[in-house]
Amino acid sequence: MLFDRNSQEESKYLDPIFGNEHESQDLPKYKFANESVQPRVAYQMVKDELVDEGNARQNLATFCQTYMEPEATKIMAETLDKNAIDKSEYPRTTELENRCVNMIADLWHAPENEHFMGTSTVGSSEACMLGGLAMKFAWRKRAKKLGLDLNAHKPNLVISSSYQICWKKFCTYWDIELREVPLDKDHLSLNMDKVMDYVDEYTIGIVGIMGITYTGQYDDIAKLNDLVEEYNKTTDYKVYIHVDAASGGFYTPFMEPDIDWDFKLKNVVSINASGHKYGLVYPGIGWVLWRDKKYLPEDLIFNVSYLGGEMPTMAINFSRSASQIIGQYYNFVRLGFAGYHDIHLRTHHVAEYIINEIQKMGRFNVVNGAEHLPILCYSLKDNLNQKWTLYDLTDHLRMRGWQVPTYPMPEGLDNLVVQRIVCRADLGMNNAVELIEDMKAAIHELDNSKLINDSSQIHTKQNKPKKYGFTH
Ligand SMILES: *Cc1c(COP(=O)(O)O)cnc(C)c1O
């Protein structure tokens, strides 16, 4: 008998999901339910829990990839079962990871006469941890040799105050002083006139940022390299640069090959990037590379078994799926240099359209109009005859599904409140036109809002502006 209409089990299974007994089932929140449910029911119930969530494609707050093509998703879904750390069990996966490292090393101009090392990570945060740890261990080795009293002071890391939160974590976890070079209105990136004042013999390294989270701007790494070169001539306590290229690492090489920021610069010893930002892979994948193995102290390398032998690994995590690595390699194969260039160029055009339209609205000062990365950042003009703030605009865009964060700039400039739009590959020109229409409508609504215009200020002390995430 193939199919029995009267079978209790079958009819239960074929029932439409809405209006049947399962719909009234409470989803477990604190305790395991006593009984199991059918996969289809579980799928629908869990999926339904997520319906009123933000739509990822309209999330203009994140740098992270929100679209991959069906073939990419397919190969990633098919490889979710592979554990990236099982090098022996999945030697071909290991080979693909190594090929990615080779290709990225080439993209970032690793010199041929040095021996680069690199690894995939869960994201830039893990990559920065590893880059930072390597700097700390290498510094300790050098300083010890020179007879420095390692206990007299905490080691320190120098970075602009617009660092991403992972550097604060790094310093907290590994007991390092975070030395922030503050921004000011004339220096929206690392202040080159001041940075070397923060360096001393306890400095484990300086971090330059290619794609400042707050604004999308770049630190001037070439200039920093020159300053470090001069500094190192004057002391035995050498200092080197790590570049946090979480968003620029997979953008600049394709779009702005004339900018010197990578291993072409002698004092740049390590670089990280997020594969899940402009590397165009779903989260989470990141990469960190060292220009030469001498900058990656051996204490940080652990061997895992690999084809009867051993293979060096450096990672904070152990088990994780290899599917993101495979997704990254898929993108490299599929897109090639031209593909990355074309996608980023199109995204850049979209960003230019949006910022031009925003400028025409006459209300905003542009802080970053996609000079490099397709990231837009603007503040409200002073002396506007209007009561609403950027926080109100964020709320009103949110009503139309768009997530566009508003937040204060970091230390030194924290009286400046900005709004930011991160343009990604899946924000097409049609979406951009819609966004601008929605923005105009929101502004019209705010200008005419009785609530806002009658109350002295909608965001009073008791009613603080909502915080939306913007740190990734
Ligand atoms: C996003 C970002 C990070 C953190 O990257 P994840 O890949 O999300 O862990 C670190 N630094 C900068 C500059 C970033 O933009």
Short mmCIF file of C-alpha atoms and ligand atoms in Angstrom, two decimals:
data_model
loop_
_atom_site.label_atom_id
_atom_site.label_comp_id
_atom_site.label_asym_id
_atom_site.label_seq_id
_atom_site.Cartn_x
_atom_site.Cartn_y
_atom_site.Cartn_z
CA MET A 1 0.00 0.00 0.00
CA LEU A 2 1.55 3.24 -1.12
CA PHE A 3 -0.67 5.71 0.56
CA ASP A 4 -3.48 5.22 3.03
CA ARG A 5 -5.80 8.17 3.27
CA ASN A 6 -7.10 6.90 6.54
CA SER A 7 -3.78 6.49 8.19
CA GLN A 8 -3.67 8.76 11.20
CA GLU A 9 0.03 9.40 10.79
CA GLU A 10 -0.14 10.35 7.12
CA SER A 11 -3.08 12.68 7.48
CA LYS A 12 -1.40 14.40 10.38
CA TYR A 13 1.63 14.92 8.23
CA LEU A 14 -0.32 16.22 5.24
CA ASP A 15 -2.46 18.64 7.21
CA PRO A 16 -1.95 22.24 6.34
CA ILE A 17 0.19 23.70 9.02
CA PHE A 18 -1.94 26.68 9.90
CA GLY A 19 -5.07 25.88 11.83
CA ASN A 20 -3.95 22.42 12.86
CA GLU A 21 -3.14 21.27 16.33
CA HIS A 22 0.53 22.20 16.03
CA GLU A 23 -0.22 25.83 15.58
CA SER A 24 -1.41 26.03 19.13
CA GLN A 25 1.72 24.41 20.38
CA ASP A 26 3.88 26.60 22.55
CA LEU A 27 7.43 26.95 21.40
CA PRO A 28 9.78 25.86 24.15
CA LYS A 29 11.64 28.76 25.71
CA TYR A 30 12.93 27.57 29.04
CA LYS A 31 12.58 23.80 29.08
CA PHE A 32 12.75 20.96 26.62
CA ALA A 33 9.29 19.92 25.42
CA ASN A 34 8.42 16.40 26.47
CA GLU A 35 7.64 15.25 22.95
CA SER A 36 9.23 15.75 19.57
CA VAL A 37 7.43 17.26 16.58
CA GLN A 38 7.57 16.52 12.85
CA PRO A 39 10.42 18.19 10.96
CA ARG A 40 8.00 20.19 8.80
CA VAL A 41 6.22 21.49 11.86
CA ALA A 42 9.47 22.37 13.59
CA TYR A 43 10.67 24.12 10.45
CA GLN A 44 7.51 26.19 10.17
CA MET A 45 7.40 27.06 13.84
CA VAL A 46 11.00 28.19 13.98
CA LYS A 47 10.72 30.05 10.69
CA ASP A 48 7.58 31.80 11.94
CA GLU A 49 9.46 32.98 14.98
CA LEU A 50 11.69 34.94 12.63
CA VAL A 51 9.10 36.63 10.39
CA ASP A 52 9.08 40.02 12.04
CA GLU A 53 12.83 40.35 12.05
CA GLY A 54 14.78 42.92 10.04
CA ASN A 55 15.25 42.04 6.42
CA ALA A 56 18.95 41.43 5.86
CA ARG A 57 18.99 43.03 2.39
CA GLN A 58 17.65 46.28 3.87
CA ASN A 59 20.15 46.18 6.69
CA LEU A 60 22.44 49.03 5.66
CA ALA A 61 24.11 48.98 9.08
CA THR A 62 26.19 45.91 8.44
CA PHE A 63 29.37 45.44 6.44
CA CYS A 64 28.63 41.73 6.27
CA GLN A 65 27.50 39.87 3.22
CA THR A 66 23.72 39.41 2.93
CA TYR A 67 23.47 37.69 -0.44
CA MET A 68 25.20 34.84 -2.21
CA GLU A 69 24.12 33.27 -5.48
CA PRO A 70 22.29 29.92 -5.45
CA GLU A 71 25.30 27.87 -6.56
CA ALA A 72 27.38 29.34 -3.75
CA THR A 73 24.67 28.66 -1.20
CA LYS A 74 24.33 25.14 -2.57
CA ILE A 75 27.97 24.23 -2.27
CA MET A 76 28.10 25.77 1.20
CA ALA A 77 25.00 23.86 2.34
CA GLU A 78 26.49 20.66 0.94
CA THR A 79 29.71 21.11 2.89
CA LEU A 80 28.34 22.21 6.26
CA ASP A 81 29.31 18.81 7.65
CA LYS A 82 33.02 19.30 7.13
CA ASN A 83 35.04 20.38 10.14
CA ALA A 84 37.74 22.83 9.12
CA ILE A 85 40.16 21.63 11.80
CA ASP A 86 40.11 18.00 10.61
CA LYS A 87 42.94 18.43 8.18
CA SER A 88 43.56 14.68 7.79
CA GLU A 89 39.95 13.82 7.28
CA TYR A 90 39.35 16.57 4.73
CA PRO A 91 42.68 17.11 2.98
CA ARG A 92 41.06 18.61 -0.11
CA THR A 93 39.32 21.21 2.01
CA THR A 94 42.69 21.98 3.59
CA GLU A 95 44.13 22.36 0.13
CA LEU A 96 41.41 24.87 -0.80
CA GLU A 97 42.14 26.89 2.34
CA ASN A 98 45.84 26.92 1.44
CA ARG A 99 45.04 28.06 -2.08
CA CYS A 100 42.99 30.92 -0.64
CA VAL A 101 45.93 31.94 1.55
CA ASN A 102 48.25 31.85 -1.48
CA MET A 103 45.88 33.93 -3.57
CA ILE A 104 45.35 36.49 -0.81
CA ALA A 105 49.12 36.71 -0.22
CA ASP A 106 49.53 37.49 -3.91
CA LEU A 107 46.69 40.03 -3.78
CA TRP A 108 48.40 41.76 -0.85
CA HIS A 109 51.86 41.69 -2.47
CA ALA A 110 53.64 39.32 -0.10
CA PRO A 111 57.30 39.59 -1.17
CA GLU A 112 58.73 36.59 -2.96
CA ASN A 113 61.91 36.54 -0.92
CA GLU A 114 59.99 36.14 2.32
CA HIS A 115 57.96 33.19 3.53
CA PHE A 116 54.36 34.27 4.15
CA MET A 117 52.07 32.43 6.54
CA GLY A 118 48.34 32.73 6.90
CA THR A 119 45.12 31.11 7.98
CA SER A 120 41.39 31.41 7.75
CA THR A 121 39.50 32.45 10.90
CA VAL A 122 35.91 32.92 11.96
CA GLY A 123 36.14 36.61 11.10
CA SER A 124 38.36 39.62 11.51
CA SER A 125 37.93 39.55 15.28
CA GLU A 126 39.71 36.21 15.57
CA ALA A 127 42.17 37.35 12.89
CA CYS A 128 42.96 40.53 14.87
CA MET A 129 43.42 38.46 18.04
CA LEU A 130 45.99 36.33 16.23
CA GLY A 131 47.68 39.33 14.63
CA GLY A 132 47.80 41.06 18.01
CA LEU A 133 49.09 37.99 19.82
CA ALA A 134 51.84 37.52 17.28
CA MET A 135 52.86 41.16 17.84
CA LYS A 136 52.82 40.68 21.60
CA PHE A 137 54.92 37.50 21.53
CA ALA A 138 57.37 38.91 18.99
CA TRP A 139 57.73 42.13 20.99
CA ARG A 140 58.40 40.17 24.19
CA LYS A 141 61.11 38.16 22.51
CA ARG A 142 62.81 41.27 21.11
CA ALA A 143 62.46 43.27 24.32
CA LYS A 144 63.80 40.44 26.47
CA LYS A 145 66.85 40.15 24.30
CA LEU A 146 67.47 43.87 24.72
CA GLY A 147 67.21 43.51 28.49
CA LEU A 148 64.00 45.49 29.02
CA ASP A 149 62.28 44.97 32.37
CA LEU A 150 59.13 43.31 31.06
CA ASN A 151 57.27 43.75 34.32
CA ALA A 152 57.88 47.45 34.79
CA HIS A 153 55.00 48.44 32.49
CA LYS A 154 52.15 46.82 30.66
CA PRO A 155 52.84 46.35 26.97
CA ASN A 156 50.78 48.71 24.82
CA LEU A 157 49.14 48.82 21.42
CA VAL A 158 48.79 52.07 19.49
CA ILE A 159 45.68 52.67 17.37
CA SER A 160 43.36 55.55 16.51
CA SER A 161 40.34 56.05 18.75
CA SER A 162 38.12 54.91 15.88
CA TYR A 163 39.19 51.29 16.38
CA GLN A 164 36.70 48.47 16.05
CA ILE A 165 35.63 46.87 19.33
CA CYS A 166 37.70 43.71 18.70
CA TRP A 167 40.87 45.66 19.58
CA LYS A 168 39.44 46.60 22.94
CA LYS A 169 38.65 42.93 23.47
CA PHE A 170 42.13 41.96 22.40
CA CYS A 171 43.71 44.36 24.89
CA THR A 172 41.38 43.33 27.70
CA TYR A 173 41.82 39.60 27.16
CA TRP A 174 45.61 39.71 26.91
CA ASP A 175 46.29 42.46 29.40
CA ILE A 176 47.60 45.12 27.09
CA GLU A 177 47.21 48.89 27.37
CA LEU A 178 45.15 50.27 24.51
CA ARG A 179 46.74 53.58 23.53
CA GLU A 180 44.21 55.58 21.60
CA VAL A 181 45.32 58.38 19.35
CA PRO A 182 42.25 60.62 19.47
CA LEU A 183 40.46 61.92 16.40
CA ASP A 184 39.75 65.60 16.02
CA LYS A 185 37.90 67.64 13.45
CA ASP A 186 40.95 67.87 11.21
CA HIS A 187 41.94 64.24 11.69
CA LEU A 188 39.17 61.75 11.01
CA SER A 189 41.69 58.93 10.73
CA LEU A 190 44.96 58.08 12.51
CA ASN A 191 46.68 61.38 13.30
CA MET A 192 50.11 61.15 11.67
CA ASP A 193 51.41 64.21 13.51
CA LYS A 194 50.79 62.56 16.85
CA VAL A 195 50.91 58.80 16.41
CA MET A 196 54.61 58.33 17.13
CA ASP A 197 54.28 60.25 20.41
CA TYR A 198 52.34 57.27 21.70
CA VAL A 199 55.05 54.75 20.89
CA ASP A 200 57.69 53.60 23.37
CA GLU A 201 59.72 50.50 24.15
CA TYR A 202 56.64 48.76 25.51
CA THR A 203 54.70 49.17 22.26
CA ILE A 204 53.93 45.78 20.73
CA GLY A 205 52.84 47.39 17.48
CA ILE A 206 50.77 50.02 15.73
CA VAL A 207 47.49 49.15 14.06
CA GLY A 208 46.45 51.00 10.92
CA ILE A 209 42.86 50.64 9.74
CA MET A 210 41.78 50.25 6.13
CA GLY A 211 38.14 51.02 6.46
CA ILE A 212 37.39 52.80 9.71
CA THR A 213 34.17 51.35 11.04
CA TYR A 214 32.70 54.74 11.95
CA THR A 215 33.12 56.43 8.59
CA GLY A 216 34.64 54.02 6.06
CA GLN A 217 37.78 56.15 5.69
CA TYR A 218 41.34 54.82 5.46
CA ASP A 219 44.31 55.45 7.69
CA ASP A 220 47.31 56.60 5.64
CA ILE A 221 49.34 53.41 5.93
CA ALA A 222 52.09 54.54 3.55
CA LYS A 223 52.73 57.60 5.69
CA LEU A 224 52.65 55.46 8.83
CA ASN A 225 55.19 53.14 7.24
CA ASP A 226 57.53 56.12 6.64
CA LEU A 227 57.14 57.33 10.21
CA VAL A 228 57.90 53.86 11.54
CA GLU A 229 60.91 53.57 9.24
CA GLU A 230 62.32 56.84 10.64
CA TYR A 231 61.52 55.87 14.22
CA ASN A 232 63.17 52.46 13.90
CA LYS A 233 66.41 54.13 12.80
CA THR A 234 66.60 55.86 16.15
CA THR A 235 66.08 52.91 18.48
CA ASP A 236 66.77 49.24 19.09
CA TYR A 237 63.17 48.83 20.17
CA LYS A 238 61.70 48.35 16.72
CA VAL A 239 58.01 48.65 16.14
CA TYR A 240 55.93 47.26 13.28
CA ILE A 241 52.50 47.70 11.74
CA HIS A 242 49.49 45.43 11.62
CA VAL A 243 46.83 46.53 9.14
CA ASP A 244 43.22 45.90 10.12
CA ALA A 245 41.79 45.69 6.61
CA ALA A 246 38.54 44.01 7.68
CA SER A 247 36.63 45.83 4.95
CA GLY A 248 39.40 47.25 2.73
CA GLY A 249 41.35 44.00 2.32
CA PHE A 250 39.04 42.65 -0.34
CA TYR A 251 38.12 46.02 -1.81
CA THR A 252 41.24 48.16 -2.24
CA PRO A 253 43.28 45.61 -4.25
CA PHE A 254 40.54 45.39 -6.88
CA MET A 255 39.51 49.02 -6.95
CA GLU A 256 42.46 51.16 -5.91
CA PRO A 257 45.62 49.25 -6.84
CA ASP A 258 47.65 52.47 -6.67
CA ILE A 259 47.20 52.89 -2.94
CA ASP A 260 50.16 51.48 -1.02
CA TRP A 261 48.88 49.88 2.14
CA ASP A 262 49.85 46.20 2.12
CA PHE A 263 53.01 44.06 2.22
CA LYS A 264 54.56 46.35 -0.41
CA LEU A 265 55.31 48.50 2.62
CA LYS A 266 58.28 47.14 4.50
CA ASN A 267 57.00 47.66 8.04
CA VAL A 268 53.58 46.12 7.50
CA VAL A 269 54.11 42.68 9.01
CA SER A 270 50.57 41.34 9.21
CA ILE A 271 47.14 42.03 7.72
CA ASN A 272 43.65 40.80 8.46
CA ALA A 273 40.47 40.99 6.42
CA SER A 274 36.92 39.70 6.70
CA GLY A 275 35.96 37.29 3.93
CA HIS A 276 32.38 38.03 4.89
CA LYS A 277 32.65 41.76 4.16
CA TYR A 278 33.87 42.75 0.68
CA GLY A 279 35.15 39.18 0.24
CA LEU A 280 31.45 38.51 -0.47
CA VAL A 281 30.93 35.33 1.62
CA TYR A 282 28.24 34.82 4.26
CA PRO A 283 29.54 35.17 7.85
CA GLY A 284 31.78 33.95 9.33
CA ILE A 285 35.07 33.88 7.60
CA GLY A 286 38.18 36.00 8.04
CA TRP A 287 41.82 35.82 7.10
CA VAL A 288 45.10 36.84 8.67
CA LEU A 289 48.48 36.74 6.96
CA TRP A 290 52.03 37.46 8.06
CA ARG A 291 54.57 38.63 5.50
CA ASP A 292 57.18 36.26 6.92
CA LYS A 293 57.14 33.44 9.39
CA LYS A 294 59.56 35.33 11.60
CA TYR A 295 56.70 37.62 12.64
CA LEU A 296 54.62 34.67 13.81
CA PRO A 297 56.37 33.31 16.92
CA GLU A 298 56.43 29.53 17.09
CA ASP A 299 54.78 29.47 20.51
CA LEU A 300 51.57 30.41 18.71
CA ILE A 301 51.67 27.52 16.29
CA PHE A 302 50.07 24.21 17.20
CA ASN A 303 50.32 21.11 15.13
CA VAL A 304 47.36 18.97 14.18
CA SER A 305 47.63 15.66 12.39
CA TYR A 306 47.56 15.81 8.65
CA LEU A 307 47.86 12.85 6.33
CA GLY A 308 49.99 10.82 8.67
CA GLY A 309 52.15 13.80 9.47
CA GLU A 310 51.57 17.11 11.16
CA MET A 311 50.40 20.47 10.01
CA PRO A 312 50.91 23.81 11.76
CA THR A 313 47.75 25.72 12.63
CA MET A 314 47.11 28.96 14.43
CA ALA A 315 43.59 29.55 15.57
CA ILE A 316 41.75 30.48 18.73
CA ASN A 317 38.79 28.32 17.84
CA PHE A 318 39.07 24.64 17.16
CA SER A 319 36.04 23.08 15.46
CA ARG A 320 33.99 25.00 12.94
CA SER A 321 32.41 24.29 9.61
CA ALA A 322 34.61 24.45 6.55
CA SER A 323 31.75 25.62 4.38
CA GLN A 324 32.70 29.30 4.58
CA ILE A 325 36.23 28.48 3.43
CA ILE A 326 34.73 26.58 0.53
CA GLY A 327 32.38 29.52 -0.15
CA GLN A 328 35.39 31.84 -0.25
CA TYR A 329 37.23 29.61 -2.69
CA TYR A 330 34.05 29.34 -4.78
CA ASN A 331 33.92 33.15 -5.02
CA PHE A 332 37.61 33.37 -5.95
CA VAL A 333 37.11 30.78 -8.71
CA ARG A 334 33.80 32.18 -9.89
CA LEU A 335 34.61 35.89 -9.87
CA GLY A 336 38.31 36.17 -10.50
CA PHE A 337 39.90 39.59 -10.35
CA ALA A 338 37.53 41.05 -12.94
CA GLY A 339 34.45 39.79 -11.13
CA TYR A 340 35.42 41.36 -7.82
CA HIS A 341 36.33 44.57 -9.60
CA ASP A 342 33.04 44.76 -11.50
CA ILE A 343 30.87 44.00 -8.49
CA HIS A 344 32.66 46.56 -6.33
CA LEU A 345 32.51 49.15 -9.12
CA ARG A 346 28.76 48.71 -9.44
CA THR A 347 28.38 49.01 -5.67
CA HIS A 348 30.48 52.17 -5.80
CA HIS A 349 28.19 53.66 -8.45
CA VAL A 350 25.19 52.94 -6.25
CA ALA A 351 26.95 54.64 -3.32
CA GLU A 352 27.72 57.68 -5.47
CA TYR A 353 24.10 57.94 -6.56
CA ILE A 354 22.88 57.78 -2.96
CA ILE A 355 25.29 60.38 -1.64
CA ASN A 356 24.54 62.77 -4.51
CA GLU A 357 20.84 62.51 -3.74
CA ILE A 358 21.49 63.00 -0.04
CA GLN A 359 23.56 66.07 -0.78
CA LYS A 360 20.76 67.51 -2.90
CA MET A 361 18.42 67.31 0.08
CA GLY A 362 20.36 70.21 1.56
CA ARG A 363 20.20 69.03 5.16
CA PHE A 364 23.39 67.04 5.53
CA ASN A 365 27.13 67.54 5.77
CA VAL A 366 28.95 64.68 4.10
CA VAL A 367 31.66 63.19 6.33
CA ASN A 368 32.53 60.42 3.89
CA GLY A 369 30.98 60.29 0.44
CA ALA A 370 32.40 56.95 -0.73
CA GLU A 371 35.87 58.38 -1.37
CA HIS A 372 37.22 54.87 -1.05
CA LEU A 373 34.89 52.17 0.24
CA PRO A 374 31.23 52.51 -0.79
CA ILE A 375 30.37 53.67 2.70
CA LEU A 376 28.46 56.87 3.29
CA CYS A 377 28.57 58.90 6.42
CA TYR A 378 26.93 62.26 7.06
CA SER A 379 25.82 64.54 9.84
CA LEU A 380 23.03 67.11 10.09
CA LYS A 381 23.93 70.66 9.12
CA ASP A 382 24.00 73.16 11.96
CA ASN A 383 21.36 75.86 12.21
CA LEU A 384 18.68 73.95 10.37
CA ASN A 385 15.24 75.14 11.19
CA GLN A 386 14.01 71.72 12.17
CA LYS A 387 13.35 69.84 15.35
CA TRP A 388 14.13 66.29 14.38
CA THR A 389 17.49 64.58 14.73
CA LEU A 390 19.30 61.85 12.84
CA TYR A 391 18.00 59.43 15.47
CA ASP A 392 14.45 60.33 14.42
CA LEU A 393 15.36 59.76 10.80
CA THR A 394 16.78 56.35 11.71
CA ASP A 395 13.47 55.47 13.38
CA HIS A 396 11.44 56.61 10.40
CA LEU A 397 13.61 54.70 7.94
CA ARG A 398 13.21 51.66 10.14
CA MET A 399 9.44 51.90 9.74
CA ARG A 400 10.06 51.36 6.03
CA GLY A 401 12.32 48.40 6.70
CA TRP A 402 15.67 50.17 6.24
CA GLN A 403 18.23 49.88 8.99
CA VAL A 404 20.47 52.93 8.91
CA PRO A 405 22.28 53.58 12.19
CA THR A 406 22.93 56.91 13.87
CA TYR A 407 25.66 57.21 16.50
CA PRO A 408 28.25 59.58 17.96
CA MET A 409 31.83 59.55 16.68
CA PRO A 410 34.53 58.14 18.99
CA GLU A 411 36.65 59.92 21.57
CA GLY A 412 37.87 63.31 20.53
CA LEU A 413 34.90 63.88 18.24
CA ASP A 414 32.08 62.48 20.29
CA ASN A 415 29.97 65.61 20.01
CA LEU A 416 29.57 64.79 16.32
CA VAL A 417 26.59 62.55 15.58
CA VAL A 418 26.59 60.78 12.23
CA GLN A 419 24.46 58.45 10.20
CA ARG A 420 26.00 55.73 8.04
CA ILE A 421 24.96 53.71 5.01
CA VAL A 422 27.07 50.70 4.07
CA CYS A 423 26.50 49.86 0.41
CA ARG A 424 27.01 46.22 -0.46
CA ALA A 425 26.85 44.19 -3.64
CA ASP A 426 23.21 43.25 -3.11
CA LEU A 427 22.04 46.87 -2.86
CA GLY A 428 21.08 47.39 -6.48
CA MET A 429 20.34 50.71 -8.13
CA ASN A 430 16.60 50.02 -7.92
CA ASN A 431 16.88 49.49 -4.17
CA ALA A 432 18.89 52.69 -3.92
CA VAL A 433 16.22 54.69 -5.73
CA GLU A 434 13.65 53.24 -3.35
CA LEU A 435 15.83 54.09 -0.35
CA ILE A 436 16.09 57.71 -1.48
CA GLU A 437 12.32 57.91 -2.01
CA ASP A 438 11.75 56.46 1.44
CA MET A 439 14.25 58.89 2.92
CA LYS A 440 12.50 61.86 1.31
CA ALA A 441 9.16 60.60 2.55
CA ALA A 442 10.56 60.13 6.05
CA ILE A 443 11.94 63.66 6.07
CA HIS A 444 8.63 65.04 4.86
CA GLU A 445 6.86 63.16 7.63
CA LEU A 446 9.31 64.40 10.25
CA ASP A 447 9.04 68.00 9.05
CA ASN A 448 5.28 67.76 9.45
CA SER A 449 5.16 65.65 12.58
CA LYS A 450 2.93 67.23 15.17
CA LEU A 451 4.53 65.17 17.88
CA ILE A 452 8.02 66.38 17.13
CA ASN A 453 7.17 69.97 16.37
CA ASP A 454 4.97 70.45 19.41
CA SER A 455 7.23 68.84 21.95
CA SER A 456 10.44 70.61 22.76
CA GLN A 457 12.52 67.60 21.90
CA ILE A 458 11.46 64.04 21.32
CA HIS A 459 14.67 62.53 22.60
CA THR A 460 14.88 64.00 26.03
CA LYS A 461 16.94 62.62 28.85
CA GLN A 462 14.09 60.37 29.92
CA ASN A 463 13.58 59.22 26.39
CA LYS A 464 17.05 58.48 25.10
CA PRO A 465 17.58 57.68 21.44
CA LYS A 466 17.51 54.01 20.64
CA LYS A 467 20.82 52.45 19.94
CA TYR A 468 21.25 50.52 16.73
CA GLY A 469 24.35 48.42 16.14
CA PHE A 470 26.92 49.89 13.85
CA THR A 471 30.16 48.27 14.97
CA HIS A 472 30.47 45.70 12.22
C1 LIG B 1 34.17 44.47 11.03
C2 LIG B 1 35.46 44.88 11.55
C3 LIG B 1 36.14 44.08 12.48
C4 LIG B 1 35.54 42.82 13.05
O1 LIG B 1 35.34 41.92 12.02
P1 LIG B 1 34.45 40.61 12.12
O2 LIG B 1 34.81 39.95 10.83
O3 LIG B 1 33.04 41.04 12.19
O4 LIG B 1 34.90 39.84 13.31
C5 LIG B 1 37.39 44.49 12.89
N1 LIG B 1 37.93 45.62 12.44
C6 LIG B 1 37.30 46.43 11.56
C7 LIG B 1 37.98 47.69 11.09
C8 LIG B 1 36.04 46.09 11.08
O5 LIG B 1 35.41 46.89 10.21
#
